[in-house]
Amino acid sequence: MDKPLSQRDLARIAGVSPMTVSLALRGHTSISAATRERIRKLAEKHNYRPDPALAALNAYRLRNTERRYQGTLAWITRFPTADGWREMIHAESYFNGAARRAEELGYQLENFWLDEPGLRPARATQILLARGVKGIIAAPLSVASGTMELGWKHFPCITLGYSLREPRLNVVMNHQSRNMKQLVHRLHQTGYRRIGLAMPSANNERVDQNYLGGYLISQRETGGPILEPLLADDFCLPVFRKWLRKQKPDCVVISPVWHDEVKAWLQAENLAVPSDIGLAAPSVTSDSRHLSGIDENPSLIGAVAVNALVGMIHNRESGIPDQPWSLLTEGIWHEGDSTLKAPAPPRQGPDGNLDGKDRRRRK
């Protein structure tokens, strides 16, 4: 087996110093674009691969030295207006978490509006290259299944969530199916037995049907009655009322942005929250902390996206991947005032058995 090509060997072939090779392969702007491209092509031609041990040593050194400016990361959006993305659930928190982590790693995160009037994909690509953008985070789209046209081959790129149908990029997002399972199990532990799912169908489609999948699986796992989910294209009072009267849930899992409407619909049925019926959400927002549900920590998701993107930059992974991967984070339970409180766990006596009071409660 031939000895792997070292960075010093590559420098000798290119007729430059090892430091120039190191900087060029990291896309450092101190090296001209022509030299960076020439060295990159030589690395591909000679099948150069970074030494894992050396990469680990460099990472250690970086952690223990003051961060220097590494370049710009682009936050790409597609909305009718430049700031329309900020109205999306969690979008601001994703961006803020990503921006903070980027700064910690020596990068700057800049917003880039792909749907600016008159801006074509080729021109957008030229602008990003001219700005020295090192990597791209494609923000969630305004539709459940959309597309983005860009010169992806030039950039390491990641998308947040599943709303981007084409191209298929590496994904960073919360683990919606496991979050939904955690939510249903927690509600079951609280004492709810007829747990329903009711939300606009688009909310479930945006998460690649993960809400529905997690709900159905957890209903089987808890052994309770499986209510017919309500995933409606037209999510309105008459549709909800018909479903409510037929399924008779004692707790309803909803989209947090529909909390006020659903609560009013329940009041119209003479049902008070939480004394008569509970409400919970698979994703609790900063504006819906009163709701019980899952805190996805969207700022963490943004930070994880930057970590993954910077890793791709260091590994020179650009373009649309042949086999995309998904990196998922799990949320934690948040207890609001929209559900009954979970009962306290049984107390144990000195011998490890339940005390008399708890024995009687369990009978």
mmCIF file of C-alpha atoms in Angstrom:
data_model
loop_
_atom_site.group_PDB
_atom_site.id
_atom_site.type_symbol
_atom_site.label_atom_id
_atom_site.label_comp_id
_atom_site.label_asym_id
_atom_site.label_seq_id
_atom_site.Cartn_x
_atom_site.Cartn_y
_atom_site.Cartn_z
ATOM 1 C CA MET A 1 0.000 0.000 0.000
ATOM 2 C CA ASP A 2 1.364 3.435 -0.967
ATOM 3 C CA LYS A 3 2.184 5.835 1.830
ATOM 4 C CA PRO A 4 -0.574 8.450 2.229
ATOM 5 C CA LEU A 5 0.274 11.840 0.763
ATOM 6 C CA SER A 6 1.237 14.315 3.488
ATOM 7 C CA GLN A 7 0.581 18.026 3.488
ATOM 8 C CA ARG A 8 4.322 18.594 3.036
ATOM 9 C CA ASP A 9 4.265 16.307 -0.042
ATOM 10 C CA LEU A 10 1.366 18.271 -1.473
ATOM 11 C CA ALA A 11 3.242 21.531 -0.843
ATOM 12 C CA ARG A 12 6.261 20.186 -2.765
ATOM 13 C CA ILE A 13 4.057 19.200 -5.711
ATOM 14 C CA ALA A 14 2.366 22.611 -5.718
ATOM 15 C CA GLY A 15 5.664 24.471 -5.340
ATOM 16 C CA VAL A 16 4.490 26.360 -2.241
ATOM 17 C CA SER A 17 5.093 26.197 1.504
ATOM 18 C CA PRO A 18 3.183 23.758 3.763
ATOM 19 C CA MET A 19 1.616 26.770 5.472
ATOM 20 C CA THR A 20 0.239 27.977 2.130
ATOM 21 C CA VAL A 21 -1.262 24.536 1.528
ATOM 22 C CA SER A 22 -2.812 24.513 5.011
ATOM 23 C CA LEU A 23 -4.361 27.945 4.562
ATOM 24 C CA ALA A 24 -5.518 27.219 1.014
ATOM 25 C CA LEU A 25 -7.285 23.991 1.976
ATOM 26 C CA ARG A 26 -9.081 25.866 4.760
ATOM 27 C CA GLY A 27 -10.205 28.495 2.265
ATOM 28 C CA HIS A 28 -8.330 31.288 3.998
ATOM 29 C CA THR A 29 -8.719 34.609 2.191
ATOM 30 C CA SER A 30 -5.032 35.465 2.707
ATOM 31 C CA ILE A 31 -4.381 33.036 -0.159
ATOM 32 C CA SER A 32 -5.543 34.134 -3.607
ATOM 33 C CA ALA A 33 -8.609 32.431 -5.067
ATOM 34 C CA ALA A 34 -6.554 31.120 -7.993
ATOM 35 C CA THR A 35 -3.973 29.519 -5.681
ATOM 36 C CA ARG A 36 -6.676 28.049 -3.440
ATOM 37 C CA GLU A 37 -8.367 26.469 -6.451
ATOM 38 C CA ARG A 38 -5.090 25.138 -7.890
ATOM 39 C CA ILE A 39 -4.120 23.490 -4.599
ATOM 40 C CA ARG A 40 -7.623 22.080 -4.145
ATOM 41 C CA LYS A 41 -7.479 20.449 -7.584
ATOM 42 C CA LEU A 42 -4.014 19.038 -6.862
ATOM 43 C CA ALA A 43 -5.305 17.603 -3.577
ATOM 44 C CA GLU A 44 -8.157 15.901 -5.402
ATOM 45 C CA LYS A 45 -5.893 14.652 -8.190
ATOM 46 C CA HIS A 46 -3.408 13.079 -5.765
ATOM 47 C CA ASN A 47 -6.144 11.824 -3.375
ATOM 48 C CA TYR A 48 -4.826 13.864 -0.459
ATOM 49 C CA ARG A 49 -6.580 13.267 2.869
ATOM 50 C CA PRO A 50 -5.891 15.255 6.064
ATOM 51 C CA ASP A 51 -4.076 13.403 8.842
ATOM 52 C CA PRO A 52 -6.737 12.749 11.563
ATOM 53 C CA ALA A 53 -4.147 13.005 14.348
ATOM 54 C CA LEU A 54 -2.868 16.316 12.999
ATOM 55 C CA ALA A 55 -6.434 17.600 12.621
ATOM 56 C CA ALA A 56 -7.140 16.669 16.244
ATOM 57 C CA LEU A 57 -3.976 18.474 17.364
ATOM 58 C CA ASN A 58 -4.972 21.573 15.403
ATOM 59 C CA ALA A 59 -8.432 21.464 16.955
ATOM 60 C CA TYR A 60 -6.867 21.291 20.412
ATOM 61 C CA ARG A 61 -4.643 24.256 19.659
ATOM 62 C CA LEU A 62 -7.611 26.254 18.369
ATOM 63 C CA ARG A 63 -9.575 25.591 21.548
ATOM 64 C CA ASN A 64 -6.736 26.950 23.630
ATOM 65 C CA THR A 65 -5.921 30.065 21.625
ATOM 66 C CA GLU A 66 -7.758 33.268 21.005
ATOM 67 C CA ARG A 67 -10.228 32.964 18.133
ATOM 68 C CA ARG A 68 -9.274 34.763 14.950
ATOM 69 C CA TYR A 69 -11.583 35.715 12.133
ATOM 70 C CA GLN A 70 -12.144 32.676 9.925
ATOM 71 C CA GLY A 71 -14.656 34.014 7.409
ATOM 72 C CA THR A 72 -18.353 34.522 6.716
ATOM 73 C CA LEU A 73 -21.217 32.052 6.910
ATOM 74 C CA ALA A 74 -24.425 32.818 5.018
ATOM 75 C CA TRP A 75 -27.939 32.445 6.438
ATOM 76 C CA ILE A 76 -29.979 31.944 3.237
ATOM 77 C CA THR A 77 -33.705 32.745 3.276
ATOM 78 C CA ARG A 78 -36.549 32.569 0.744
ATOM 79 C CA PHE A 79 -39.506 34.709 1.761
ATOM 80 C CA PRO A 80 -41.560 37.403 0.024
ATOM 81 C CA THR A 81 -39.738 40.008 2.126
ATOM 82 C CA ALA A 82 -36.177 40.259 3.436
ATOM 83 C CA ASP A 83 -37.240 39.861 7.076
ATOM 84 C CA GLY A 84 -40.244 37.584 6.532
ATOM 85 C CA TRP A 85 -38.344 34.609 7.902
ATOM 86 C CA ARG A 86 -38.319 36.215 11.347
ATOM 87 C CA GLU A 87 -42.061 35.514 11.674
ATOM 88 C CA MET A 88 -41.492 31.754 11.463
ATOM 89 C CA ILE A 89 -41.699 29.776 14.688
ATOM 90 C CA HIS A 90 -38.252 29.560 16.355
ATOM 91 C CA ALA A 91 -36.503 31.244 13.383
ATOM 92 C CA GLU A 92 -35.064 34.117 15.426
ATOM 93 C CA SER A 93 -33.773 31.699 18.052
ATOM 94 C CA TYR A 94 -32.192 29.455 15.410
ATOM 95 C CA PHE A 95 -30.407 32.462 13.936
ATOM 96 C CA ASN A 96 -29.296 33.910 17.276
ATOM 97 C CA GLY A 97 -27.920 30.570 18.465
ATOM 98 C CA ALA A 98 -26.102 30.093 15.178
ATOM 99 C CA ALA A 99 -24.700 33.644 15.213
ATOM 100 C CA ARG A 100 -23.356 33.265 18.766
ATOM 101 C CA ARG A 101 -21.688 29.952 18.002
ATOM 102 C CA ALA A 102 -20.260 31.285 14.744
ATOM 103 C CA GLU A 103 -18.690 34.197 16.620
ATOM 104 C CA GLU A 104 -17.180 31.810 19.170
ATOM 105 C CA LEU A 105 -15.550 29.870 16.334
ATOM 106 C CA GLY A 106 -14.271 32.980 14.572
ATOM 107 C CA TYR A 107 -16.968 33.307 11.911
ATOM 108 C CA GLN A 108 -19.573 35.937 11.128
ATOM 109 C CA LEU A 109 -23.124 34.901 10.214
ATOM 110 C CA GLU A 110 -24.786 37.145 7.625
ATOM 111 C CA ASN A 111 -28.392 37.128 6.425
ATOM 112 C CA PHE A 112 -28.784 36.717 2.649
ATOM 113 C CA TRP A 113 -32.198 37.131 0.972
ATOM 114 C CA LEU A 114 -32.355 34.812 -2.021
ATOM 115 C CA ASP A 115 -35.680 36.178 -3.322
ATOM 116 C CA GLU A 116 -34.578 39.775 -3.655
ATOM 117 C CA PRO A 117 -36.360 41.192 -6.744
ATOM 118 C CA GLY A 118 -34.293 40.674 -9.876
ATOM 119 C CA LEU A 119 -31.744 38.408 -8.180
ATOM 120 C CA ARG A 120 -31.150 35.263 -10.211
ATOM 121 C CA PRO A 121 -29.413 32.128 -8.822
ATOM 122 C CA ALA A 122 -26.231 32.649 -10.856
ATOM 123 C CA ARG A 123 -25.905 36.232 -9.659
ATOM 124 C CA ALA A 124 -26.627 35.236 -6.062
ATOM 125 C CA THR A 125 -23.852 32.638 -6.280
ATOM 126 C CA GLN A 126 -21.427 35.238 -7.621
ATOM 127 C CA ILE A 127 -22.254 37.601 -4.752
ATOM 128 C CA LEU A 128 -21.709 34.894 -2.136
ATOM 129 C CA LEU A 129 -18.372 33.935 -3.674
ATOM 130 C CA ALA A 130 -17.305 37.567 -3.872
ATOM 131 C CA ARG A 131 -18.117 38.009 -0.186
ATOM 132 C CA GLY A 132 -15.871 35.070 0.633
ATOM 133 C CA VAL A 133 -18.699 32.995 2.127
ATOM 134 C CA LYS A 134 -17.273 29.777 3.588
ATOM 135 C CA GLY A 135 -20.508 27.871 4.176
ATOM 136 C CA ILE A 136 -24.284 28.133 3.967
ATOM 137 C CA ILE A 137 -27.156 27.473 6.363
ATOM 138 C CA ALA A 138 -30.439 27.270 4.468
ATOM 139 C CA ALA A 139 -33.113 28.600 6.840
ATOM 140 C CA PRO A 140 -36.580 26.986 7.040
ATOM 141 C CA LEU A 141 -38.847 27.953 4.147
ATOM 142 C CA SER A 142 -42.273 29.585 4.241
ATOM 143 C CA VAL A 143 -43.829 26.488 2.629
ATOM 144 C CA ALA A 144 -43.913 22.878 3.765
ATOM 145 C CA SER A 145 -42.059 21.640 0.681
ATOM 146 C CA GLY A 146 -39.980 24.084 -1.354
ATOM 147 C CA THR A 147 -36.851 24.511 -3.437
ATOM 148 C CA MET A 148 -33.733 26.702 -3.598
ATOM 149 C CA GLU A 149 -31.618 27.287 -6.692
ATOM 150 C CA LEU A 150 -27.979 28.202 -6.092
ATOM 151 C CA GLY A 151 -24.462 27.156 -7.073
ATOM 152 C CA TRP A 152 -24.321 24.664 -4.214
ATOM 153 C CA LYS A 153 -21.164 22.958 -5.499
ATOM 154 C CA HIS A 154 -19.100 25.926 -4.310
ATOM 155 C CA PHE A 155 -20.130 25.750 -0.647
ATOM 156 C CA PRO A 156 -20.413 23.451 2.357
ATOM 157 C CA CYS A 157 -24.139 23.642 3.089
ATOM 158 C CA ILE A 158 -26.684 22.566 5.685
ATOM 159 C CA THR A 159 -30.429 23.094 5.984
ATOM 160 C CA LEU A 160 -32.572 23.443 9.098
ATOM 161 C CA GLY A 161 -35.549 21.102 9.015
ATOM 162 C CA TYR A 162 -37.368 19.388 6.167
ATOM 163 C CA SER A 163 -39.146 22.194 4.323
ATOM 164 C CA LEU A 164 -36.406 22.267 1.649
ATOM 165 C CA ARG A 165 -37.383 19.482 -0.744
ATOM 166 C CA GLU A 166 -34.790 20.224 -3.448
ATOM 167 C CA PRO A 167 -31.871 20.010 -3.238
ATOM 168 C CA ARG A 168 -31.536 17.402 -0.516
ATOM 169 C CA LEU A 169 -28.917 18.761 1.834
ATOM 170 C CA ASN A 170 -27.576 17.586 5.187
ATOM 171 C CA VAL A 171 -30.139 18.392 7.878
ATOM 172 C CA VAL A 172 -29.871 19.725 11.422
ATOM 173 C CA MET A 173 -33.101 19.864 13.412
ATOM 174 C CA ASN A 174 -34.808 18.723 16.599
ATOM 175 C CA HIS A 175 -35.918 15.102 16.801
ATOM 176 C CA GLN A 176 -39.642 15.727 16.280
ATOM 177 C CA SER A 177 -40.770 12.102 16.425
ATOM 178 C CA ARG A 178 -38.936 11.412 19.691
ATOM 179 C CA ASN A 179 -40.127 14.727 21.101
ATOM 180 C CA MET A 180 -43.710 13.769 20.308
ATOM 181 C CA LYS A 181 -43.198 10.371 21.908
ATOM 182 C CA GLN A 182 -41.745 11.999 25.007
ATOM 183 C CA LEU A 183 -44.718 14.361 25.147
ATOM 184 C CA VAL A 184 -47.370 11.630 24.911
ATOM 185 C CA HIS A 185 -45.606 9.444 27.481
ATOM 186 C CA ARG A 186 -45.364 12.375 29.892
ATOM 187 C CA LEU A 187 -49.053 13.185 29.471
ATOM 188 C CA HIS A 188 -49.885 9.529 30.071
ATOM 189 C CA GLN A 189 -47.831 9.560 33.283
ATOM 190 C CA THR A 190 -49.776 12.637 34.372
ATOM 191 C CA GLY A 191 -52.994 10.640 34.107
ATOM 192 C CA TYR A 192 -54.354 11.484 30.669
ATOM 193 C CA ARG A 193 -55.693 8.492 28.768
ATOM 194 C CA ARG A 194 -57.486 9.892 25.715
ATOM 195 C CA ILE A 195 -54.727 11.987 24.187
ATOM 196 C CA GLY A 196 -55.672 13.554 20.850
ATOM 197 C CA LEU A 197 -53.621 15.218 18.105
ATOM 198 C CA ALA A 198 -55.191 18.213 16.325
ATOM 199 C CA MET A 199 -53.384 20.725 14.102
ATOM 200 C CA PRO A 200 -53.263 22.011 10.524
ATOM 201 C CA SER A 201 -51.935 19.364 8.149
ATOM 202 C CA ALA A 202 -49.182 21.752 7.011
ATOM 203 C CA ASN A 203 -47.644 21.702 10.515
ATOM 204 C CA ASN A 204 -47.175 17.954 10.265
ATOM 205 C CA GLU A 205 -45.983 18.108 6.657
ATOM 206 C CA ARG A 206 -43.286 20.658 7.561
ATOM 207 C CA VAL A 207 -41.702 18.117 9.913
ATOM 208 C CA ASP A 208 -41.838 15.266 7.373
ATOM 209 C CA GLN A 209 -44.810 13.616 9.132
ATOM 210 C CA ASN A 210 -42.725 13.103 12.278
ATOM 211 C CA TYR A 211 -45.428 14.456 14.580
ATOM 212 C CA LEU A 212 -47.937 11.899 13.337
ATOM 213 C CA GLY A 213 -45.424 9.049 13.428
ATOM 214 C CA GLY A 214 -44.308 9.783 16.976
ATOM 215 C CA TYR A 215 -47.913 10.197 18.124
ATOM 216 C CA LEU A 216 -49.139 6.880 16.726
ATOM 217 C CA ILE A 217 -46.137 4.935 18.011
ATOM 218 C CA SER A 218 -46.396 6.386 21.522
ATOM 219 C CA GLN A 219 -50.127 5.692 21.654
ATOM 220 C CA ARG A 220 -49.402 2.036 21.019
ATOM 221 C CA GLU A 221 -46.586 2.045 23.554
ATOM 222 C CA THR A 222 -48.764 3.505 26.320
ATOM 223 C CA GLY A 223 -51.566 1.035 25.589
ATOM 224 C CA GLY A 224 -54.271 3.684 25.618
ATOM 225 C CA PRO A 225 -57.063 4.118 23.081
ATOM 226 C CA ILE A 226 -55.762 5.390 19.750
ATOM 227 C CA LEU A 227 -57.819 8.402 18.779
ATOM 228 C CA GLU A 228 -58.128 9.406 15.146
ATOM 229 C CA PRO A 229 -55.753 12.364 14.630
ATOM 230 C CA LEU A 230 -57.100 15.609 13.199
ATOM 231 C CA LEU A 231 -54.718 16.898 10.525
ATOM 232 C CA ALA A 232 -56.878 19.295 8.556
ATOM 233 C CA ASP A 233 -56.153 21.406 5.502
ATOM 234 C CA ASP A 234 -58.885 23.715 6.759
ATOM 235 C CA PHE A 235 -58.276 23.837 10.501
ATOM 236 C CA CYS A 236 -61.295 25.744 11.800
ATOM 237 C CA LEU A 237 -63.954 25.666 14.529
ATOM 238 C CA PRO A 238 -66.539 23.451 12.729
ATOM 239 C CA VAL A 239 -63.904 20.868 11.802
ATOM 240 C CA PHE A 240 -62.374 20.882 15.280
ATOM 241 C CA ARG A 241 -65.771 20.722 17.020
ATOM 242 C CA LYS A 242 -66.847 17.685 14.976
ATOM 243 C CA TRP A 243 -63.587 15.895 15.785
ATOM 244 C CA LEU A 244 -63.745 16.838 19.480
ATOM 245 C CA ARG A 245 -67.277 15.545 19.976
ATOM 246 C CA LYS A 246 -66.508 12.267 18.209
ATOM 247 C CA GLN A 247 -63.097 11.480 19.747
ATOM 248 C CA LYS A 248 -63.749 12.918 23.251
ATOM 249 C CA PRO A 249 -60.087 13.543 24.187
ATOM 250 C CA ASP A 250 -59.083 14.465 27.738
ATOM 251 C CA CYS A 251 -55.946 16.233 26.416
ATOM 252 C CA VAL A 252 -55.172 17.661 22.985
ATOM 253 C CA VAL A 253 -51.723 18.063 21.423
ATOM 254 C CA ILE A 254 -51.759 21.223 19.295
ATOM 255 C CA SER A 255 -49.496 23.636 17.446
ATOM 256 C CA PRO A 256 -48.481 26.386 19.904
ATOM 257 C CA VAL A 257 -49.470 29.173 17.493
ATOM 258 C CA TRP A 258 -53.073 27.895 17.619
ATOM 259 C CA HIS A 259 -53.320 27.927 21.408
ATOM 260 C CA ASP A 260 -55.602 30.980 21.733
ATOM 261 C CA GLU A 261 -57.998 29.792 19.029
ATOM 262 C CA VAL A 262 -58.218 26.213 20.316
ATOM 263 C CA LYS A 263 -58.726 27.397 23.895
ATOM 264 C CA ALA A 264 -61.591 29.624 22.728
ATOM 265 C CA TRP A 265 -63.116 26.731 20.784
ATOM 266 C CA LEU A 266 -62.978 24.560 23.902
ATOM 267 C CA GLN A 267 -64.608 27.290 25.965
ATOM 268 C CA ALA A 268 -67.411 27.377 23.407
ATOM 269 C CA GLU A 269 -67.922 23.686 24.263
ATOM 270 C CA ASN A 270 -67.996 24.567 27.978
ATOM 271 C CA LEU A 271 -64.594 22.944 28.538
ATOM 272 C CA ALA A 272 -62.066 24.764 30.735
ATOM 273 C CA VAL A 273 -58.290 24.318 30.443
ATOM 274 C CA PRO A 274 -56.849 22.474 32.342
ATOM 275 C CA SER A 275 -59.629 21.430 34.756
ATOM 276 C CA ASP A 276 -61.790 19.794 32.059
ATOM 277 C CA ILE A 277 -59.283 19.178 29.293
ATOM 278 C CA GLY A 278 -55.544 19.593 28.837
ATOM 279 C CA LEU A 279 -53.579 21.275 26.068
ATOM 280 C CA ALA A 280 -49.950 20.536 25.182
ATOM 281 C CA ALA A 281 -47.541 21.285 22.340
ATOM 282 C CA PRO A 282 -44.686 19.280 20.794
ATOM 283 C CA SER A 283 -42.767 22.546 20.480
ATOM 284 C CA VAL A 284 -43.130 25.256 23.123
ATOM 285 C CA THR A 285 -42.189 28.730 21.893
ATOM 286 C CA SER A 286 -40.960 31.772 23.798
ATOM 287 C CA ASP A 287 -44.475 33.221 23.415
ATOM 288 C CA SER A 288 -46.227 30.089 24.661
ATOM 289 C CA ARG A 289 -44.398 29.222 27.876
ATOM 290 C CA HIS A 290 -47.787 28.872 29.565
ATOM 291 C CA LEU A 291 -48.301 25.734 27.477
ATOM 292 C CA SER A 292 -47.090 22.371 28.711
ATOM 293 C CA GLY A 293 -44.977 20.557 26.163
ATOM 294 C CA ILE A 294 -41.497 20.070 24.781
ATOM 295 C CA ASP A 295 -38.849 22.786 24.918
ATOM 296 C CA GLU A 296 -36.756 22.176 21.805
ATOM 297 C CA ASN A 297 -34.106 24.770 22.736
ATOM 298 C CA PRO A 298 -33.935 26.241 19.205
ATOM 299 C CA SER A 299 -30.830 28.276 20.049
ATOM 300 C CA LEU A 300 -28.988 24.997 20.602
ATOM 301 C CA ILE A 301 -30.158 23.760 17.205
ATOM 302 C CA GLY A 302 -28.655 26.850 15.571
ATOM 303 C CA ALA A 303 -25.385 26.307 17.418
ATOM 304 C CA VAL A 304 -25.258 22.631 16.448
ATOM 305 C CA ALA A 305 -25.820 23.615 12.816
ATOM 306 C CA VAL A 306 -22.773 25.898 12.920
ATOM 307 C CA ASN A 307 -20.656 23.207 14.597
ATOM 308 C CA ALA A 308 -21.558 20.769 11.837
ATOM 309 C CA LEU A 309 -21.030 23.335 9.080
ATOM 310 C CA VAL A 310 -17.586 24.351 10.358
ATOM 311 C CA GLY A 311 -16.655 20.661 10.478
ATOM 312 C CA MET A 312 -17.669 20.361 6.821
ATOM 313 C CA ILE A 313 -15.571 23.424 5.982
ATOM 314 C CA HIS A 314 -12.513 21.873 7.623
ATOM 315 C CA ASN A 315 -13.137 18.596 5.797
ATOM 316 C CA ARG A 316 -13.659 20.389 2.459
ATOM 317 C CA GLU A 317 -17.135 18.907 2.005
ATOM 318 C CA SER A 318 -18.965 21.049 -0.549
ATOM 319 C CA GLY A 319 -22.025 20.716 -2.717
ATOM 320 C CA ILE A 320 -25.104 18.506 -2.651
ATOM 321 C CA PRO A 321 -24.206 15.273 -0.814
ATOM 322 C CA ASP A 322 -24.695 11.905 -2.481
ATOM 323 C CA GLN A 323 -26.037 10.541 0.789
ATOM 324 C CA PRO A 324 -27.392 13.297 3.064
ATOM 325 C CA TRP A 325 -27.229 12.871 6.829
ATOM 326 C CA SER A 326 -29.434 14.238 9.610
ATOM 327 C CA LEU A 327 -28.219 15.551 12.958
ATOM 328 C CA LEU A 328 -31.065 15.699 15.491
ATOM 329 C CA THR A 329 -31.319 17.175 18.985
ATOM 330 C CA GLU A 330 -33.847 16.108 21.612
ATOM 331 C CA GLY A 331 -36.041 18.458 23.620
ATOM 332 C CA ILE A 332 -36.944 18.424 27.307
ATOM 333 C CA TRP A 333 -40.291 18.528 29.098
ATOM 334 C CA HIS A 334 -41.651 21.932 30.041
ATOM 335 C CA GLU A 335 -44.561 22.064 32.484
ATOM 336 C CA GLY A 336 -46.907 24.978 31.893
ATOM 337 C CA ASP A 337 -50.358 25.657 33.288
ATOM 338 C CA SER A 338 -52.332 24.050 30.435
ATOM 339 C CA THR A 339 -52.244 20.521 31.895
ATOM 340 C CA LEU A 340 -52.856 19.028 35.302
ATOM 341 C CA LYS A 341 -49.774 18.516 37.452
ATOM 342 C CA ALA A 342 -48.164 15.098 37.360
ATOM 343 C CA PRO A 343 -48.627 13.121 40.609
ATOM 344 C CA ALA A 344 -45.621 12.934 42.896
ATOM 345 C CA PRO A 345 -43.685 9.639 42.729
ATOM 346 C CA PRO A 346 -44.503 7.108 45.493
ATOM 347 C CA ARG A 347 -42.614 7.614 48.719
ATOM 348 C CA GLN A 348 -40.536 4.753 50.100
ATOM 349 C CA GLY A 349 -40.033 3.733 53.701
ATOM 350 C CA PRO A 350 -36.673 2.775 55.237
ATOM 351 C CA ASP A 351 -37.096 -0.799 53.997
ATOM 352 C CA GLY A 352 -37.570 0.331 50.414
ATOM 353 C CA ASN A 353 -41.300 -0.459 50.380
ATOM 354 C CA LEU A 354 -44.071 2.068 49.830
ATOM 355 C CA ASP A 355 -45.190 3.668 53.078
ATOM 356 C CA GLY A 356 -48.713 3.048 54.377
ATOM 357 C CA LYS A 357 -50.196 6.124 52.776
ATOM 358 C CA ASP A 358 -48.865 5.278 49.340
ATOM 359 C CA ARG A 359 -49.915 1.624 49.673
ATOM 360 C CA ARG A 360 -53.476 2.770 50.164
ATOM 361 C CA ARG A 361 -53.207 5.099 47.158
ATOM 362 C CA ARG A 362 -52.058 2.255 44.951
ATOM 363 C CA LYS A 363 -54.857 -0.136 45.978
#
